[in-house]
Amino acid sequence: MLTDAKIRSAKPADRAWRLADTGGLFVHITPAGKKIWRYRYKFEKREKLLTLGHYPGVSLAEARAEREEARRILREGRDPSMEAKIVRLAARVNTATTFEAVAREWYEQRKVLWATRHAFDVIRSLERDIFPKLGHVPINGITPPVVLAVLRQIEDRGAIETAHRIRQRMSDVFVHAIASGCGSSDPAAVVAPALRPVIRGRQPAITDLEGLRSLVHRTEAEEAHPVTLLALRLLYLTAVRPGELRFAQWADFEGLDGPKPLWNIPAERMKMKRDHLVPLSRQAVATLEALRPFSGRWPHLFPNTRRPRQVMSENALGYLLNRAGFHHCHVPHGFRASFSTIMNERFRSDRQVIDVMLAHSLKDKVEGAYNRAIYLERRRELAQVWADLVSEGQVSLGELIATKRRSGA
C-alpha cells in the first residue's frame, strides 16, 4: 500500500514504471519524472485504464476516492472511462448546443405532426433515459461509443425495443442539428447494427382462464401504489390497449351512476384513429369509483406517482407484472389476447362482436368506421360476462388498496 513518502521518493527511470497501491490503483512514473494516477479495471472482459490526474495535484487520498467512485460505476454496469469522457465534454459546454437543447428544439418543431400520446412518449423517453446522461453534453462531442453505452443500459433492463426507438429519436435529433448548422454527424445512425435485435412475434400472454386468474391474484398481491393496481384491474376488465388506458381522462366517461355506463375513447387516442365505445361492467365502474379519491383532482385517471400532472409511466404495469414473476410470460397488452382467446372459446358465434370490443377492423370497413355503437347491447352483456369470469376469486377493491403500498410503482 502506498504512502505519500513512497510516492515523493520515487525516481524516474529510463522507462516508465508503476508504483502500485491497492485495488487496481497505481502511479505511472514517466522518464521525465511525471507521476500520473491511473486505475486499471476490466469492463466487458476487456482490460482498461482510467487516468485520474497528476500527483501531487491529486493527492493519495483523492486518488483512492476516485478509484472507489469508479468501482461504484462499474458495479452499476457502466464504464468509468466513458463516464469521465462525458464529464470532460460537459466542461466545455455551450448550453445552446447541448444535446438536450437541440433535442427540445427538434421536439417543438415536430410535435405538431404527432398524436398527443405519441408526443408525450417521445419527450418522456428522452427525459428519462437520455437527458440525465447526455443532455448536458455538446451535440458535437457525442460519439458512437457514447451513444452505444447509453443504449446498452436500456437494453440491459430488457427494454430492447425501447432502445431501438430511442436510438431512432436520437438520430433524428442529430440530423436536425446537422440541418441547423450546429451538428456535424449522426453517431446514433452508426450504432444501429450494434444493438440487440428485436425479436418480433406475438405479445406473451396467458390465455387460459385459471392461469389468468392466478396471474391477477399474484400480481394484485404485490406491493405497489394503489393507482398502479387499479390501472391493472381496469386494464384486464376492459381489455383496452395499455396506451388507451394510460391516457384515459375522466371526461371520457358517461353514465357511471346509471344502468349503461360507457367509456368513450376519442379517435386521436386510438390505434385505428376512430372513436371507440367501451361498455363498462359493474366491476369496472367500481374500480373507477375506487380510483377517484386518488386522481379525481386531475383530468387524467392515472397520474404518475412522482409527477402527478403527467400520466403514469408506460412501464409501470409491465414492471408490476415482472415483479410478480411473469417476465416473458405476460405483458400488459397480453390481456387483449387473454380476453380474445377465452371469450371466443365460449362464444364462438360472437366472434365479430368480440372483434368490435377489441377495436379491430371489421370486414365491412364502412360500417366499422361510422357505426361506433354497432352490437352495443351484446358488447355490454359480454363485458359483464368477462368481468365476472376474470374477477372470480380475486380480492375486493377495499383489500386491494388498503395495505401499505410502494410510493413509486
Coordinates of C-alpha atoms in Angstrom, one line a residue:
M1 CA 0.0 0.0 0.0
L2 CA 1.4 3.4 -1.0
T3 CA 2.2 6.3 1.3
D4 CA 2.9 9.9 0.4
A5 CA 6.6 9.4 1.4
K6 CA 6.9 6.5 -1.1
I7 CA 5.4 8.5 -3.9
R8 CA 7.6 11.5 -3.2
S9 CA 10.7 9.5 -3.1
A10 CA 10.0 7.5 -6.3
K11 CA 12.6 8.4 -9.0
P12 CA 12.2 8.2 -12.8
A13 CA 13.9 5.5 -14.8
D14 CA 14.9 5.0 -18.4
R15 CA 11.5 3.5 -19.0
A16 CA 8.1 4.3 -17.5
W17 CA 7.3 2.2 -14.5
R18 CA 4.4 1.7 -12.0
L19 CA 4.2 2.2 -8.3
A20 CA 1.2 0.1 -7.1
D21 CA -1.4 0.9 -4.5
T22 CA -4.3 -1.4 -4.0
G23 CA -7.5 -2.3 -5.9
G24 CA -6.0 -1.6 -9.3
L25 CA -4.8 1.9 -8.4
F26 CA -1.2 2.8 -9.3
V27 CA 1.2 5.7 -10.0
H28 CA 2.6 5.8 -13.6
I29 CA 6.0 7.4 -13.5
T30 CA 7.4 8.6 -16.8
P31 CA 11.1 9.0 -17.7
A32 CA 10.5 12.8 -17.5
G33 CA 9.5 12.4 -13.8
K34 CA 5.8 12.9 -14.2
K35 CA 3.7 11.0 -11.7
I36 CA 0.2 10.1 -13.1
W37 CA -2.6 8.3 -11.2
R38 CA -4.2 5.5 -13.1
Y39 CA -6.8 2.9 -12.3
R40 CA -6.7 -0.5 -14.0
Y41 CA -10.1 -2.4 -14.3
K42 CA -12.0 -4.7 -16.6
F43 CA -15.2 -3.8 -18.4
E44 CA -17.0 -6.3 -20.6
K45 CA -14.0 -8.7 -20.3
R46 CA -11.5 -6.1 -21.6
E47 CA -8.8 -4.5 -19.5
K48 CA -8.9 -0.7 -19.5
L49 CA -7.1 2.2 -17.8
L50 CA -8.6 5.3 -16.4
T51 CA -6.4 8.4 -15.8
L52 CA -7.2 10.2 -12.5
G53 CA -4.8 13.1 -12.6
H54 CA -1.2 14.0 -11.7
Y55 CA 0.4 13.7 -8.3
P56 CA 0.7 15.9 -6.2
G57 CA -2.2 17.9 -7.7
V58 CA -4.3 14.8 -7.0
S59 CA -3.4 13.5 -3.5
L60 CA -3.2 9.9 -2.5
A61 CA -6.5 10.2 -0.6
E62 CA -8.2 11.9 -3.5
A63 CA -6.9 9.2 -5.9
R64 CA -8.3 6.5 -3.7
A65 CA -11.7 8.3 -3.5
E66 CA -11.7 8.5 -7.3
R67 CA -10.9 4.8 -7.5
E68 CA -13.9 4.0 -5.2
E69 CA -16.2 6.1 -7.3
A70 CA -15.0 4.3 -10.5
R71 CA -15.7 0.9 -8.8
R72 CA -19.2 2.1 -7.9
I73 CA -19.8 3.0 -11.5
L74 CA -18.6 -0.5 -12.5
R75 CA -21.0 -2.1 -10.1
E76 CA -23.8 -0.3 -11.8
G77 CA -22.7 -1.8 -15.1
R78 CA -21.2 1.3 -16.6
D79 CA -17.8 2.1 -17.9
P80 CA -15.8 4.6 -15.8
S81 CA -13.8 5.8 -18.8
M82 CA -16.9 6.6 -20.7
E83 CA -18.4 8.5 -17.7
A84 CA -15.2 10.5 -17.4
K85 CA -15.3 11.4 -21.1
I86 CA -18.8 12.7 -20.7
V87 CA -17.8 14.9 -17.8
R88 CA -14.9 16.4 -19.7
L89 CA -17.1 17.2 -22.6
A90 CA -19.7 18.8 -20.4
A91 CA -17.0 21.1 -19.0
R92 CA -16.6 22.7 -22.5
V93 CA -20.3 23.1 -23.0
N94 CA -22.2 25.8 -24.8
T95 CA -25.7 25.5 -23.4
A96 CA -27.3 26.5 -26.7
T97 CA -25.8 23.4 -28.4
T98 CA -26.1 20.7 -25.8
F99 CA -27.9 17.6 -26.8
E100 CA -30.9 18.5 -24.6
A101 CA -31.2 22.0 -26.0
V102 CA -31.1 20.7 -29.6
A103 CA -33.5 17.8 -28.8
R104 CA -36.1 20.1 -27.3
E105 CA -35.9 22.4 -30.3
W106 CA -36.4 19.4 -32.6
Y107 CA -39.3 18.2 -30.4
E108 CA -41.1 21.6 -30.5
Q109 CA -40.9 21.6 -34.3
R110 CA -42.1 18.0 -34.8
K111 CA -44.7 17.5 -32.1
V112 CA -47.4 19.3 -34.1
L113 CA -47.3 16.3 -36.5
W114 CA -47.9 13.7 -33.8
A115 CA -50.8 12.5 -31.8
T116 CA -50.8 13.8 -28.2
R117 CA -50.0 10.4 -26.8
H118 CA -47.1 9.8 -29.1
A119 CA -45.6 13.3 -28.5
F120 CA -45.7 12.7 -24.8
D121 CA -44.0 9.3 -25.1
V122 CA -41.2 10.8 -27.3
I123 CA -40.2 13.5 -24.9
R124 CA -40.6 11.4 -21.8
S125 CA -38.3 8.7 -23.2
L126 CA -35.6 11.3 -23.8
E127 CA -36.2 12.9 -20.4
R128 CA -36.0 9.5 -18.6
D129 CA -33.2 7.7 -20.5
I130 CA -31.1 10.3 -22.3
F131 CA -31.1 13.8 -20.9
P132 CA -29.8 12.7 -17.4
K133 CA -26.7 11.2 -19.0
L134 CA -26.1 13.2 -22.2
G135 CA -28.4 16.2 -22.0
H136 CA -25.6 18.5 -20.8
V137 CA -23.0 17.3 -23.4
P138 CA -22.3 19.3 -26.6
I139 CA -24.0 17.8 -29.6
N140 CA -20.7 17.5 -31.5
G141 CA -19.0 15.9 -28.5
I142 CA -21.1 12.8 -28.6
T143 CA -19.5 9.8 -30.4
P144 CA -20.9 6.4 -31.4
P145 CA -19.3 4.6 -28.4
V146 CA -21.0 7.1 -26.1
V147 CA -24.4 6.6 -27.7
L148 CA -24.0 2.9 -27.6
A149 CA -23.0 2.9 -23.9
V150 CA -26.2 4.7 -23.0
L151 CA -28.4 2.5 -25.2
R152 CA -26.8 -0.6 -23.7
Q153 CA -28.1 0.4 -20.3
I154 CA -31.6 0.5 -21.7
E155 CA -31.1 -3.0 -23.3
D156 CA -29.7 -4.3 -20.0
R157 CA -33.0 -3.8 -18.3
G158 CA -34.7 -5.9 -21.0
A159 CA -36.2 -3.0 -23.0
I160 CA -34.7 -3.9 -26.4
E161 CA -37.5 -2.4 -28.5
T162 CA -37.3 0.8 -26.4
A163 CA -33.6 1.1 -27.1
H164 CA -34.2 0.9 -30.8
R165 CA -37.0 3.5 -30.6
I166 CA -34.8 5.9 -28.6
R167 CA -31.8 5.4 -31.0
Q168 CA -34.1 6.5 -33.8
R169 CA -35.2 9.6 -31.9
M170 CA -31.6 10.4 -31.1
S171 CA -30.7 10.0 -34.8
D172 CA -33.5 12.4 -35.7
V173 CA -32.1 15.0 -33.2
F174 CA -28.6 14.7 -34.7
V175 CA -30.0 15.1 -38.3
H176 CA -31.8 18.2 -37.1
A177 CA -28.6 19.5 -35.6
I178 CA -26.8 19.0 -38.9
A179 CA -29.5 20.7 -40.9
S180 CA -29.5 23.6 -38.4
G181 CA -25.7 24.1 -38.7
C182 CA -24.8 23.2 -35.2
G183 CA -24.1 19.5 -35.8
S184 CA -21.6 17.6 -37.9
S185 CA -22.5 13.9 -37.8
D186 CA -25.1 11.4 -36.7
P187 CA -23.4 9.0 -34.3
A188 CA -26.8 7.3 -33.4
A189 CA -27.1 6.1 -37.0
V190 CA -23.7 4.3 -36.8
V191 CA -24.6 2.2 -33.8
A192 CA -27.9 0.7 -35.2
P193 CA -26.3 -2.6 -36.2
A194 CA -24.7 -3.0 -32.8
L195 CA -27.9 -3.1 -30.9
R196 CA -29.5 -6.4 -29.9
P197 CA -32.1 -7.4 -32.5
V198 CA -35.8 -7.0 -31.7
I199 CA -37.4 -10.5 -32.0
R200 CA -40.9 -9.7 -33.1
G201 CA -43.8 -12.0 -32.6
R202 CA -47.0 -12.3 -30.6
Q203 CA -47.0 -10.5 -27.3
P204 CA -46.6 -13.0 -24.5
A205 CA -49.9 -13.7 -22.8
I206 CA -51.6 -16.2 -20.6
T207 CA -54.7 -17.3 -22.4
D208 CA -56.4 -19.9 -20.1
L209 CA -58.9 -18.7 -17.5
E210 CA -57.4 -20.4 -14.5
G211 CA -53.9 -19.2 -15.4
L212 CA -55.2 -15.7 -15.9
R213 CA -57.0 -15.7 -12.5
S214 CA -53.8 -16.9 -10.9
L215 CA -51.8 -14.1 -12.6
V216 CA -54.3 -11.5 -11.4
H217 CA -54.2 -12.9 -7.8
R218 CA -50.4 -12.9 -7.6
T219 CA -49.9 -9.5 -9.3
E220 CA -52.5 -7.8 -7.1
A221 CA -50.7 -9.1 -4.0
E222 CA -47.6 -7.2 -5.0
E223 CA -46.5 -4.1 -3.1
A224 CA -47.5 -1.2 -5.5
H225 CA -49.1 2.2 -5.5
P226 CA -53.0 2.0 -5.5
V227 CA -53.2 3.8 -8.7
T228 CA -51.0 1.2 -10.4
L229 CA -53.1 -1.7 -9.0
L230 CA -56.3 0.0 -10.0
A231 CA -54.9 0.6 -13.5
L232 CA -54.1 -3.1 -13.9
R233 CA -57.6 -4.0 -12.7
L234 CA -59.3 -1.7 -15.2
L235 CA -57.0 -2.9 -17.9
Y236 CA -57.9 -6.6 -17.5
L237 CA -61.6 -5.8 -17.1
T238 CA -61.9 -3.7 -20.3
A239 CA -59.1 -5.3 -22.5
V240 CA -58.3 -1.9 -24.0
R241 CA -54.7 -1.2 -25.2
P242 CA -52.3 -0.1 -22.5
G243 CA -51.8 3.3 -24.1
E244 CA -55.5 3.9 -24.3
L245 CA -55.7 3.2 -20.6
R246 CA -52.7 5.4 -19.6
F247 CA -54.2 8.5 -21.3
A248 CA -57.8 8.0 -20.2
Q249 CA -59.5 11.1 -18.9
W250 CA -62.4 11.5 -16.5
A251 CA -64.3 13.4 -19.2
D252 CA -64.2 10.3 -21.4
F253 CA -66.8 8.5 -19.1
E254 CA -70.5 8.9 -19.1
G255 CA -73.4 7.3 -17.2
L256 CA -71.3 5.9 -14.4
D257 CA -74.2 6.2 -12.0
G258 CA -76.7 4.8 -14.4
P259 CA -77.6 1.4 -16.0
K260 CA -75.5 1.8 -19.1
P261 CA -72.1 3.3 -18.3
L262 CA -69.7 4.0 -21.2
W263 CA -66.1 4.9 -21.8
N264 CA -65.8 6.9 -25.0
I265 CA -62.2 6.8 -26.2
P266 CA -61.6 9.6 -28.8
A267 CA -60.1 8.8 -32.2
E268 CA -56.8 10.6 -31.5
R269 CA -56.0 8.1 -28.8
M270 CA -57.0 5.0 -30.7
K271 CA -54.7 2.9 -32.9
M272 CA -57.3 2.8 -35.7
K273 CA -57.9 6.6 -35.4
R274 CA -61.6 6.3 -34.8
D275 CA -63.8 6.8 -31.7
H276 CA -64.3 3.6 -29.7
L277 CA -67.1 2.9 -27.1
V278 CA -66.3 0.6 -24.2
P279 CA -69.4 -0.6 -22.3
L280 CA -68.4 -0.9 -18.6
S281 CA -69.1 -3.8 -16.3
R282 CA -70.1 -3.3 -12.7
Q283 CA -66.6 -4.2 -11.6
A284 CA -65.1 -1.6 -14.0
V285 CA -67.4 1.1 -12.6
A286 CA -66.5 0.2 -9.1
T287 CA -62.8 0.3 -10.0
L288 CA -63.3 3.9 -11.3
E289 CA -65.0 4.9 -8.1
A290 CA -62.2 3.5 -6.0
L291 CA -59.7 5.4 -8.2
R292 CA -61.5 8.8 -7.9
P293 CA -60.0 9.7 -4.4
F294 CA -56.5 9.2 -5.8
S295 CA -56.9 11.1 -9.1
G296 CA -60.2 12.9 -9.2
R297 CA -58.5 16.3 -8.9
W298 CA -56.6 15.7 -12.2
P299 CA -58.1 15.5 -15.7
H300 CA -56.4 12.1 -16.3
L301 CA -57.2 8.9 -14.4
F302 CA -53.7 7.6 -13.8
P303 CA -51.3 10.2 -12.7
N304 CA -47.6 9.5 -12.4
T305 CA -46.8 8.8 -8.8
R306 CA -43.9 11.2 -8.8
R307 CA -45.2 13.8 -11.2
P308 CA -49.0 13.7 -10.9
R309 CA -49.6 16.3 -13.5
Q310 CA -48.3 13.8 -16.0
V311 CA -49.8 10.4 -16.8
M312 CA -48.3 7.2 -15.4
S313 CA -45.2 5.7 -16.9
E314 CA -45.6 3.4 -19.9
N315 CA -43.5 0.8 -18.0
A316 CA -45.4 0.9 -14.7
L317 CA -47.8 -2.0 -15.4
G318 CA -45.1 -4.1 -17.1
Y319 CA -42.8 -3.7 -14.1
L320 CA -45.6 -4.7 -11.8
L321 CA -46.2 -7.9 -13.8
N322 CA -42.4 -8.6 -13.9
R323 CA -42.1 -8.3 -10.1
A324 CA -44.9 -10.8 -9.8
G325 CA -42.9 -13.3 -11.8
F326 CA -44.4 -13.0 -15.2
H327 CA -41.5 -11.6 -17.2
H328 CA -41.6 -13.1 -20.7
C329 CA -44.9 -14.8 -19.8
H330 CA -47.4 -12.0 -19.9
V331 CA -47.3 -8.3 -20.7
P332 CA -50.0 -5.6 -20.3
H333 CA -51.0 -5.8 -23.9
G334 CA -51.5 -9.6 -23.3
F335 CA -54.8 -9.1 -21.6
R336 CA -56.3 -8.4 -25.0
A337 CA -55.1 -11.9 -26.2
S338 CA -56.5 -13.4 -22.9
F339 CA -59.9 -11.8 -23.5
S340 CA -60.0 -12.8 -27.2
T341 CA -59.0 -16.4 -26.6
I342 CA -61.2 -17.1 -23.6
M343 CA -64.3 -15.3 -24.9
N344 CA -64.0 -16.8 -28.4
E345 CA -63.8 -20.3 -27.0
R346 CA -67.0 -19.7 -25.0
F347 CA -69.0 -17.6 -27.5
R348 CA -68.0 -18.8 -31.0
S349 CA -71.0 -17.1 -32.6
D350 CA -69.9 -13.7 -31.2
R351 CA -66.5 -13.6 -32.9
Q352 CA -67.4 -10.4 -34.8
V353 CA -68.8 -8.8 -31.6
I354 CA -65.6 -9.6 -29.7
D355 CA -63.5 -8.1 -32.6
V356 CA -65.5 -4.9 -32.2
M357 CA -64.9 -4.9 -28.4
L358 CA -61.2 -5.1 -29.2
A359 CA -61.5 -2.2 -31.7
H360 CA -60.3 -4.5 -34.5
S361 CA -61.1 -3.7 -38.2
L362 CA -64.4 -5.3 -39.4
K363 CA -64.8 -6.9 -42.8
D364 CA -67.4 -4.2 -43.5
K365 CA -65.0 -1.3 -43.1
V366 CA -67.6 1.3 -43.9
E367 CA -69.9 0.2 -41.1
G368 CA -67.0 -0.3 -38.8
A369 CA -65.8 3.2 -39.4
Y370 CA -69.0 5.0 -38.9
N371 CA -71.2 2.9 -36.6
R372 CA -69.3 3.0 -33.3
A373 CA -72.4 1.7 -31.5
I374 CA -72.6 -1.5 -33.5
Y375 CA -73.5 -4.5 -31.4
L376 CA -73.5 -2.3 -28.3
E377 CA -76.0 -4.2 -26.2
R378 CA -74.4 -7.5 -26.9
R379 CA -71.0 -5.9 -26.2
R380 CA -72.4 -4.8 -22.8
E381 CA -73.5 -8.3 -22.0
L382 CA -70.2 -9.8 -22.9
A383 CA -68.3 -7.2 -21.0
Q384 CA -70.2 -8.2 -17.8
V385 CA -69.7 -11.9 -18.5
W386 CA -65.9 -11.3 -18.9
A387 CA -65.7 -9.3 -15.7
D388 CA -67.5 -12.0 -13.8
L389 CA -65.2 -14.7 -15.2
V390 CA -61.9 -12.9 -14.6
S391 CA -62.9 -11.4 -11.2
E392 CA -63.9 -14.7 -9.6
G393 CA -61.8 -15.4 -6.5
Q394 CA -60.0 -12.0 -6.6
V395 CA -59.6 -9.7 -3.6
S396 CA -62.1 -6.9 -3.1
L397 CA -61.3 -3.3 -4.0
G398 CA -61.0 -2.4 -0.4
E399 CA -58.4 -5.1 0.2
L400 CA -56.6 -4.2 -3.0
I401 CA -55.9 -0.6 -1.9
A402 CA -56.0 -0.8 1.9
T403 CA -52.5 -2.2 2.7
K404 CA -49.3 0.0 2.7
R405 CA -48.0 0.4 -0.8
R406 CA -44.8 1.4 -2.6
S407 CA -44.6 5.1 -3.3
G408 CA -43.3 4.8 -6.9
A409 CA -44.6 1.7 -8.6

